[in-house]
Amino acid sequence: MSETIAPNKVVAINYAVKTEDGQTLDQSKDGSPLNFIHGRGMLIPGLENALEGKKVGDSFTAEVKPEEAYGERHDGLIQTVPRNLFGENEVQPGMQFRASTDQGEQSVVIVEVKDDEVTVDGNHPLAGVNLNFDVEVIEVREATEQELEHGHVHTDGEDH
């Protein structure tokens, strides 16, 4: 009898994730499924919820709304800062930096560069985006004690 996906099970899936307009954002590579311990927050909540109760051999699609993925966009996370905060670093739109904020370290993307100021966006690049997943469940098994302690899957008998 095939095990069903539930918290603390090791799961292997093949997947592709696309935007609503069909742009492929990510996918598992041939022969290299994504392995994870279910219920540990390793996946976005919407995909983890869609996997709950599935079995090996199940194939399905799941539409995940922003609130169950990377959240909605927040205009307050877009701000203009002095160019000198970047020191001598080259700064161009699309570049990513780590910024120290009142809430701790945060990734920001450069949106616009002017002579003396830079506009940065602290939203996740996929914030506000509906995601469509095509998923095939490859494996479901009990996690070992060691995997549960370490918080990740050990493949092919390897520890680290």
mmCIF file with all atom_site columns, N, CA and C in Angstrom, residues 48-88:
data_model
loop_
_atom_site.group_PDB
_atom_site.id
_atom_site.type_symbol
_atom_site.label_atom_id
_atom_site.label_alt_id
_atom_site.label_comp_id
_atom_site.label_asym_id
_atom_site.label_entity_id
_atom_site.label_seq_id
_atom_site.pdbx_PDB_ins_code
_atom_site.Cartn_x
_atom_site.Cartn_y
_atom_site.Cartn_z
_atom_site.occupancy
_atom_site.B_iso_or_equiv
_atom_site.pdbx_formal_charge
_atom_site.auth_seq_id
_atom_site.auth_comp_id
_atom_site.auth_asym_id
_atom_site.auth_atom_id
_atom_site.pdbx_PDB_model_num
ATOM 1   N N  . GLU A 1 48 ? 2.473  23.053 -0.485  1.00 0.00 ? 48 GLU A N  1
ATOM 2   C CA . GLU A 1 48 ? 2.468  22.043 0.570   1.00 0.00 ? 48 GLU A CA 1
ATOM 3   C C  . GLU A 1 48 ? 1.032  21.582 0.860   1.00 0.00 ? 48 GLU A C  1
ATOM 4   N N  . ASN A 1 49 ? 0.090  22.517 0.925   1.00 0.00 ? 49 ASN A N  1
ATOM 5   C CA . ASN A 1 49 ? -1.312 22.157 1.150   1.00 0.00 ? 49 ASN A CA 1
ATOM 6   C C  . ASN A 1 49 ? -1.854 21.285 0.021   1.00 0.00 ? 49 ASN A C  1
ATOM 7   N N  . ALA A 1 50 ? -1.487 21.601 -1.222  1.00 0.00 ? 50 ALA A N  1
ATOM 8   C CA . ALA A 1 50 ? -1.972 20.831 -2.375  1.00 0.00 ? 50 ALA A CA 1
ATOM 9   C C  . ALA A 1 50 ? -1.416 19.405 -2.375  1.00 0.00 ? 50 ALA A C  1
ATOM 10  N N  . LEU A 1 51 ? -0.240 19.208 -1.790  1.00 0.00 ? 51 LEU A N  1
ATOM 11  C CA . LEU A 1 51 ? 0.385  17.880 -1.755  1.00 0.00 ? 51 LEU A CA 1
ATOM 12  C C  . LEU A 1 51 ? -0.199 16.973 -0.672  1.00 0.00 ? 51 LEU A C  1
ATOM 13  N N  . GLU A 1 52 ? -0.750 17.566 0.371   1.00 0.00 ? 52 GLU A N  1
ATOM 14  C CA . GLU A 1 52 ? -1.272 16.799 1.510   1.00 0.00 ? 52 GLU A CA 1
ATOM 15  C C  . GLU A 1 52 ? -2.238 15.714 1.020   1.00 0.00 ? 52 GLU A C  1
ATOM 16  N N  . GLY A 1 53 ? -1.988 14.470 1.440   1.00 0.00 ? 53 GLY A N  1
ATOM 17  C CA . GLY A 1 53 ? -2.874 13.360 1.119   1.00 0.00 ? 53 GLY A CA 1
ATOM 18  C C  . GLY A 1 53 ? -2.627 12.694 -0.230  1.00 0.00 ? 53 GLY A C  1
ATOM 19  N N  . LYS A 1 54 ? -1.722 13.246 -1.039  1.00 0.00 ? 54 LYS A N  1
ATOM 20  C CA . LYS A 1 54 ? -1.417 12.634 -2.343  1.00 0.00 ? 54 LYS A CA 1
ATOM 21  C C  . LYS A 1 54 ? -0.545 11.396 -2.132  1.00 0.00 ? 54 LYS A C  1
ATOM 22  N N  . LYS A 1 55 ? -0.481 10.529 -3.176  1.00 0.00 ? 55 LYS A N  1
ATOM 23  C CA . LYS A 1 55 ? 0.274  9.276  -3.129  1.00 0.00 ? 55 LYS A CA 1
ATOM 24  C C  . LYS A 1 55 ? 1.241  9.200  -4.302  1.00 0.00 ? 55 LYS A C  1
ATOM 25  N N  . VAL A 1 56 ? 2.173  8.252  -4.227  1.00 0.00 ? 56 VAL A N  1
ATOM 26  C CA . VAL A 1 56 ? 3.100  8.003  -5.337  1.00 0.00 ? 56 VAL A CA 1
ATOM 27  C C  . VAL A 1 56 ? 2.289  7.729  -6.592  1.00 0.00 ? 56 VAL A C  1
ATOM 28  N N  . GLY A 1 57 ? 2.697  8.353  -7.689  1.00 0.00 ? 57 GLY A N  1
ATOM 29  C CA . GLY A 1 57 ? 2.009  8.180  -8.965  1.00 0.00 ? 57 GLY A CA 1
ATOM 30  C C  . GLY A 1 57 ? 0.974  9.254  -9.235  1.00 0.00 ? 57 GLY A C  1
ATOM 31  N N  . ASP A 1 58 ? 0.553  9.978  -8.212  1.00 0.00 ? 58 ASP A N  1
ATOM 32  C CA . ASP A 1 58 ? -0.417 11.062 -8.430  1.00 0.00 ? 58 ASP A CA 1
ATOM 33  C C  . ASP A 1 58 ? 0.239  12.183 -9.237  1.00 0.00 ? 58 ASP A C  1
ATOM 34  N N  . SER A 1 59 ? -0.481 12.666 -10.234 1.00 0.00 ? 59 SER A N  1
ATOM 35  C CA . SER A 1 59 ? -0.072 13.845 -10.997 1.00 0.00 ? 59 SER A CA 1
ATOM 36  C C  . SER A 1 59 ? -1.215 14.839 -10.915 1.00 0.00 ? 59 SER A C  1
ATOM 37  N N  . PHE A 1 60 ? -0.890 16.098 -10.698 1.00 0.00 ? 60 PHE A N  1
ATOM 38  C CA . PHE A 1 60 ? -1.940 17.101 -10.559 1.00 0.00 ? 60 PHE A CA 1
ATOM 39  C C  . PHE A 1 60 ? -1.390 18.483 -10.858 1.00 0.00 ? 60 PHE A C  1
ATOM 40  N N  . THR A 1 61 ? -2.315 19.421 -11.041 1.00 0.00 ? 61 THR A N  1
ATOM 41  C CA . THR A 1 61 ? -1.940 20.824 -11.171 1.00 0.00 ? 61 THR A CA 1
ATOM 42  C C  . THR A 1 61 ? -2.509 21.564 -9.968  1.00 0.00 ? 61 THR A C  1
ATOM 43  N N  . ALA A 1 62 ? -1.805 22.589 -9.548  1.00 0.00 ? 62 ALA A N  1
ATOM 44  C CA . ALA A 1 62 ? -2.251 23.402 -8.420  1.00 0.00 ? 62 ALA A CA 1
ATOM 45  C C  . ALA A 1 62 ? -2.020 24.869 -8.751  1.00 0.00 ? 62 ALA A C  1
ATOM 46  N N  . GLU A 1 63 ? -3.071 25.663 -8.604  1.00 0.00 ? 63 GLU A N  1
ATOM 47  C CA . GLU A 1 63 ? -2.927 27.108 -8.747  1.00 0.00 ? 63 GLU A CA 1
ATOM 48  C C  . GLU A 1 63 ? -2.752 27.676 -7.347  1.00 0.00 ? 63 GLU A C  1
ATOM 49  N N  . VAL A 1 64 ? -1.651 28.374 -7.146  1.00 0.00 ? 64 VAL A N  1
ATOM 50  C CA . VAL A 1 64 ? -1.338 28.923 -5.827  1.00 0.00 ? 64 VAL A CA 1
ATOM 51  C C  . VAL A 1 64 ? -1.414 30.445 -5.898  1.00 0.00 ? 64 VAL A C  1
ATOM 52  N N  . LYS A 1 65 ? -2.291 31.000 -5.082  1.00 0.00 ? 65 LYS A N  1
ATOM 53  C CA . LYS A 1 65 ? -2.484 32.457 -5.013  1.00 0.00 ? 65 LYS A CA 1
ATOM 54  C C  . LYS A 1 65 ? -1.328 33.090 -4.234  1.00 0.00 ? 65 LYS A C  1
ATOM 55  N N  . PRO A 1 66 ? -1.076 34.391 -4.468  1.00 0.00 ? 66 PRO A N  1
ATOM 56  C CA . PRO A 1 66 ? 0.041  35.068 -3.791  1.00 0.00 ? 66 PRO A CA 1
ATOM 57  C C  . PRO A 1 66 ? 0.051  34.918 -2.272  1.00 0.00 ? 66 PRO A C  1
ATOM 58  N N  . GLU A 1 67 ? -1.135 34.963 -1.641  1.00 0.00 ? 67 GLU A N  1
ATOM 59  C CA . GLU A 1 67 ? -1.161 34.890 -0.175  1.00 0.00 ? 67 GLU A CA 1
ATOM 60  C C  . GLU A 1 67 ? -0.685 33.533 0.352   1.00 0.00 ? 67 GLU A C  1
ATOM 61  N N  . GLU A 1 68 ? -0.657 32.498 -0.508  1.00 0.00 ? 68 GLU A N  1
ATOM 62  C CA . GLU A 1 68 ? -0.129 31.188 -0.107  1.00 0.00 ? 68 GLU A CA 1
ATOM 63  C C  . GLU A 1 68 ? 1.207  30.895 -0.783  1.00 0.00 ? 68 GLU A C  1
ATOM 64  N N  . ALA A 1 69 ? 1.809  31.949 -1.343  1.00 0.00 ? 69 ALA A N  1
ATOM 65  C CA . ALA A 1 69 ? 3.105  31.794 -2.004  1.00 0.00 ? 69 ALA A CA 1
ATOM 66  C C  . ALA A 1 69 ? 4.076  32.818 -1.415  1.00 0.00 ? 69 ALA A C  1
ATOM 67  N N  . TYR A 1 70 ? 4.327  33.906 -2.143  1.00 0.00 ? 70 TYR A N  1
ATOM 68  C CA . TYR A 1 70 ? 5.310  34.895 -1.706  1.00 0.00 ? 70 TYR A CA 1
ATOM 69  C C  . TYR A 1 70 ? 4.668  36.204 -1.266  1.00 0.00 ? 70 TYR A C  1
ATOM 70  N N  . GLY A 1 71 ? 3.345  36.167 -1.038  1.00 0.00 ? 71 GLY A N  1
ATOM 71  C CA . GLY A 1 71 ? 2.646  37.336 -0.527  1.00 0.00 ? 71 GLY A CA 1
ATOM 72  C C  . GLY A 1 71 ? 2.277  38.330 -1.611  1.00 0.00 ? 71 GLY A C  1
ATOM 73  N N  . GLU A 1 72 ? 1.517  39.319 -1.205  1.00 0.00 ? 72 GLU A N  1
ATOM 74  C CA . GLU A 1 72 ? 1.138  40.409 -2.108  1.00 0.00 ? 72 GLU A CA 1
ATOM 75  C C  . GLU A 1 72 ? 2.284  41.409 -2.174  1.00 0.00 ? 72 GLU A C  1
ATOM 76  N N  . ARG A 1 73 ? 2.281  42.222 -3.215  1.00 0.00 ? 73 ARG A N  1
ATOM 77  C CA . ARG A 1 73 ? 3.275  43.297 -3.313  1.00 0.00 ? 73 ARG A CA 1
ATOM 78  C C  . ARG A 1 73 ? 2.895  44.409 -2.344  1.00 0.00 ? 73 ARG A C  1
ATOM 79  N N  . HIS A 1 74 ? 3.895  45.029 -1.742  1.00 0.00 ? 74 HIS A N  1
ATOM 80  C CA . HIS A 1 74 ? 3.678  46.144 -0.821  1.00 0.00 ? 74 HIS A CA 1
ATOM 81  C C  . HIS A 1 74 ? 4.496  47.332 -1.302  1.00 0.00 ? 74 HIS A C  1
ATOM 82  N N  . ASP A 1 75 ? 3.790  48.400 -1.671  1.00 0.00 ? 75 ASP A N  1
ATOM 83  C CA . ASP A 1 75 ? 4.479  49.595 -2.173  1.00 0.00 ? 75 ASP A CA 1
ATOM 84  C C  . ASP A 1 75 ? 5.444  50.176 -1.148  1.00 0.00 ? 75 ASP A C  1
ATOM 85  N N  . GLY A 1 76 ? 5.162  49.947 0.142   1.00 0.00 ? 76 GLY A N  1
ATOM 86  C CA . GLY A 1 76 ? 6.031  50.459 1.192   1.00 0.00 ? 76 GLY A CA 1
ATOM 87  C C  . GLY A 1 76 ? 7.423  49.839 1.186   1.00 0.00 ? 76 GLY A C  1
ATOM 88  N N  . LEU A 1 77 ? 7.583  48.720 0.476   1.00 0.00 ? 77 LEU A N  1
ATOM 89  C CA . LEU A 1 77 ? 8.902  48.074 0.391   1.00 0.00 ? 77 LEU A CA 1
ATOM 90  C C  . LEU A 1 77 ? 9.740  48.621 -0.762  1.00 0.00 ? 77 LEU A C  1
ATOM 91  N N  . ILE A 1 78 ? 9.180  49.588 -1.490  1.00 0.00 ? 78 ILE A N  1
ATOM 92  C CA . ILE A 1 78 ? 9.928  50.260 -2.555  1.00 0.00 ? 78 ILE A CA 1
ATOM 93  C C  . ILE A 1 78 ? 10.339 51.616 -2.009  1.00 0.00 ? 78 ILE A C  1
ATOM 94  N N  . GLN A 1 79 ? 11.648 51.864 -2.021  1.00 0.00 ? 79 GLN A N  1
ATOM 95  C CA . GLN A 1 79 ? 12.102 53.147 -1.496  1.00 0.00 ? 79 GLN A CA 1
ATOM 96  C C  . GLN A 1 79 ? 13.335 53.652 -2.228  1.00 0.00 ? 79 GLN A C  1
ATOM 97  N N  . THR A 1 80 ? 13.530 54.939 -2.137  1.00 0.00 ? 80 THR A N  1
ATOM 98  C CA . THR A 1 80 ? 14.687 55.577 -2.755  1.00 0.00 ? 80 THR A CA 1
ATOM 99  C C  . THR A 1 80 ? 15.685 55.906 -1.648  1.00 0.00 ? 80 THR A C  1
ATOM 100 N N  . VAL A 1 81 ? 16.932 55.507 -1.890  1.00 0.00 ? 81 VAL A N  1
ATOM 101 C CA . VAL A 1 81 ? 17.985 55.695 -0.887  1.00 0.00 ? 81 VAL A CA 1
ATOM 102 C C  . VAL A 1 81 ? 19.178 56.412 -1.536  1.00 0.00 ? 81 VAL A C  1
ATOM 103 N N  . PRO A 1 82 ? 20.027 57.032 -0.722  1.00 0.00 ? 82 PRO A N  1
ATOM 104 C CA . PRO A 1 82 ? 21.211 57.708 -1.279  1.00 0.00 ? 82 PRO A CA 1
ATOM 105 C C  . PRO A 1 82 ? 22.146 56.714 -1.985  1.00 0.00 ? 82 PRO A C  1
ATOM 106 N N  . ARG A 1 83 ? 22.676 57.131 -3.123  1.00 0.00 ? 83 ARG A N  1
ATOM 107 C CA . ARG A 1 83 ? 23.588 56.296 -3.920  1.00 0.00 ? 83 ARG A CA 1
ATOM 108 C C  . ARG A 1 83 ? 24.810 55.894 -3.099  1.00 0.00 ? 83 ARG A C  1
ATOM 109 N N  . ASN A 1 84 ? 25.269 56.765 -2.186  1.00 0.00 ? 84 ASN A N  1
ATOM 110 C CA . ASN A 1 84 ? 26.495 56.485 -1.438  1.00 0.00 ? 84 ASN A CA 1
ATOM 111 C C  . ASN A 1 84 ? 26.349 55.313 -0.464  1.00 0.00 ? 84 ASN A C  1
ATOM 112 N N  . LEU A 1 85 ? 25.112 54.843 -0.208  1.00 0.00 ? 85 LEU A N  1
ATOM 113 C CA . LEU A 1 85 ? 24.935 53.660 0.637   1.00 0.00 ? 85 LEU A CA 1
ATOM 114 C C  . LEU A 1 85 ? 25.552 52.406 0.000   1.00 0.00 ? 85 LEU A C  1
ATOM 115 N N  . PHE A 1 86 ? 25.765 52.444 -1.311  1.00 0.00 ? 86 PHE A N  1
ATOM 116 C CA . PHE A 1 86 ? 26.311 51.289 -2.018  1.00 0.00 ? 86 PHE A CA 1
ATOM 117 C C  . PHE A 1 86 ? 27.821 51.379 -2.184  1.00 0.00 ? 86 PHE A C  1
ATOM 118 N N  . GLY A 1 87 ? 28.423 52.430 -1.607  1.00 0.00 ? 87 GLY A N  1
ATOM 119 C CA . GLY A 1 87 ? 29.878 52.575 -1.663  1.00 0.00 ? 87 GLY A CA 1
ATOM 120 C C  . GLY A 1 87 ? 30.368 52.632 -3.094  1.00 0.00 ? 87 GLY A C  1
ATOM 121 N N  . GLU A 1 88 ? 31.431 51.877 -3.347  1.00 0.00 ? 88 GLU A N  1
ATOM 122 C CA . GLU A 1 88 ? 32.029 51.853 -4.688  1.00 0.00 ? 88 GLU A CA 1
ATOM 123 C C  . GLU A 1 88 ? 31.422 50.774 -5.575  1.00 0.00 ? 88 GLU A C  1
#
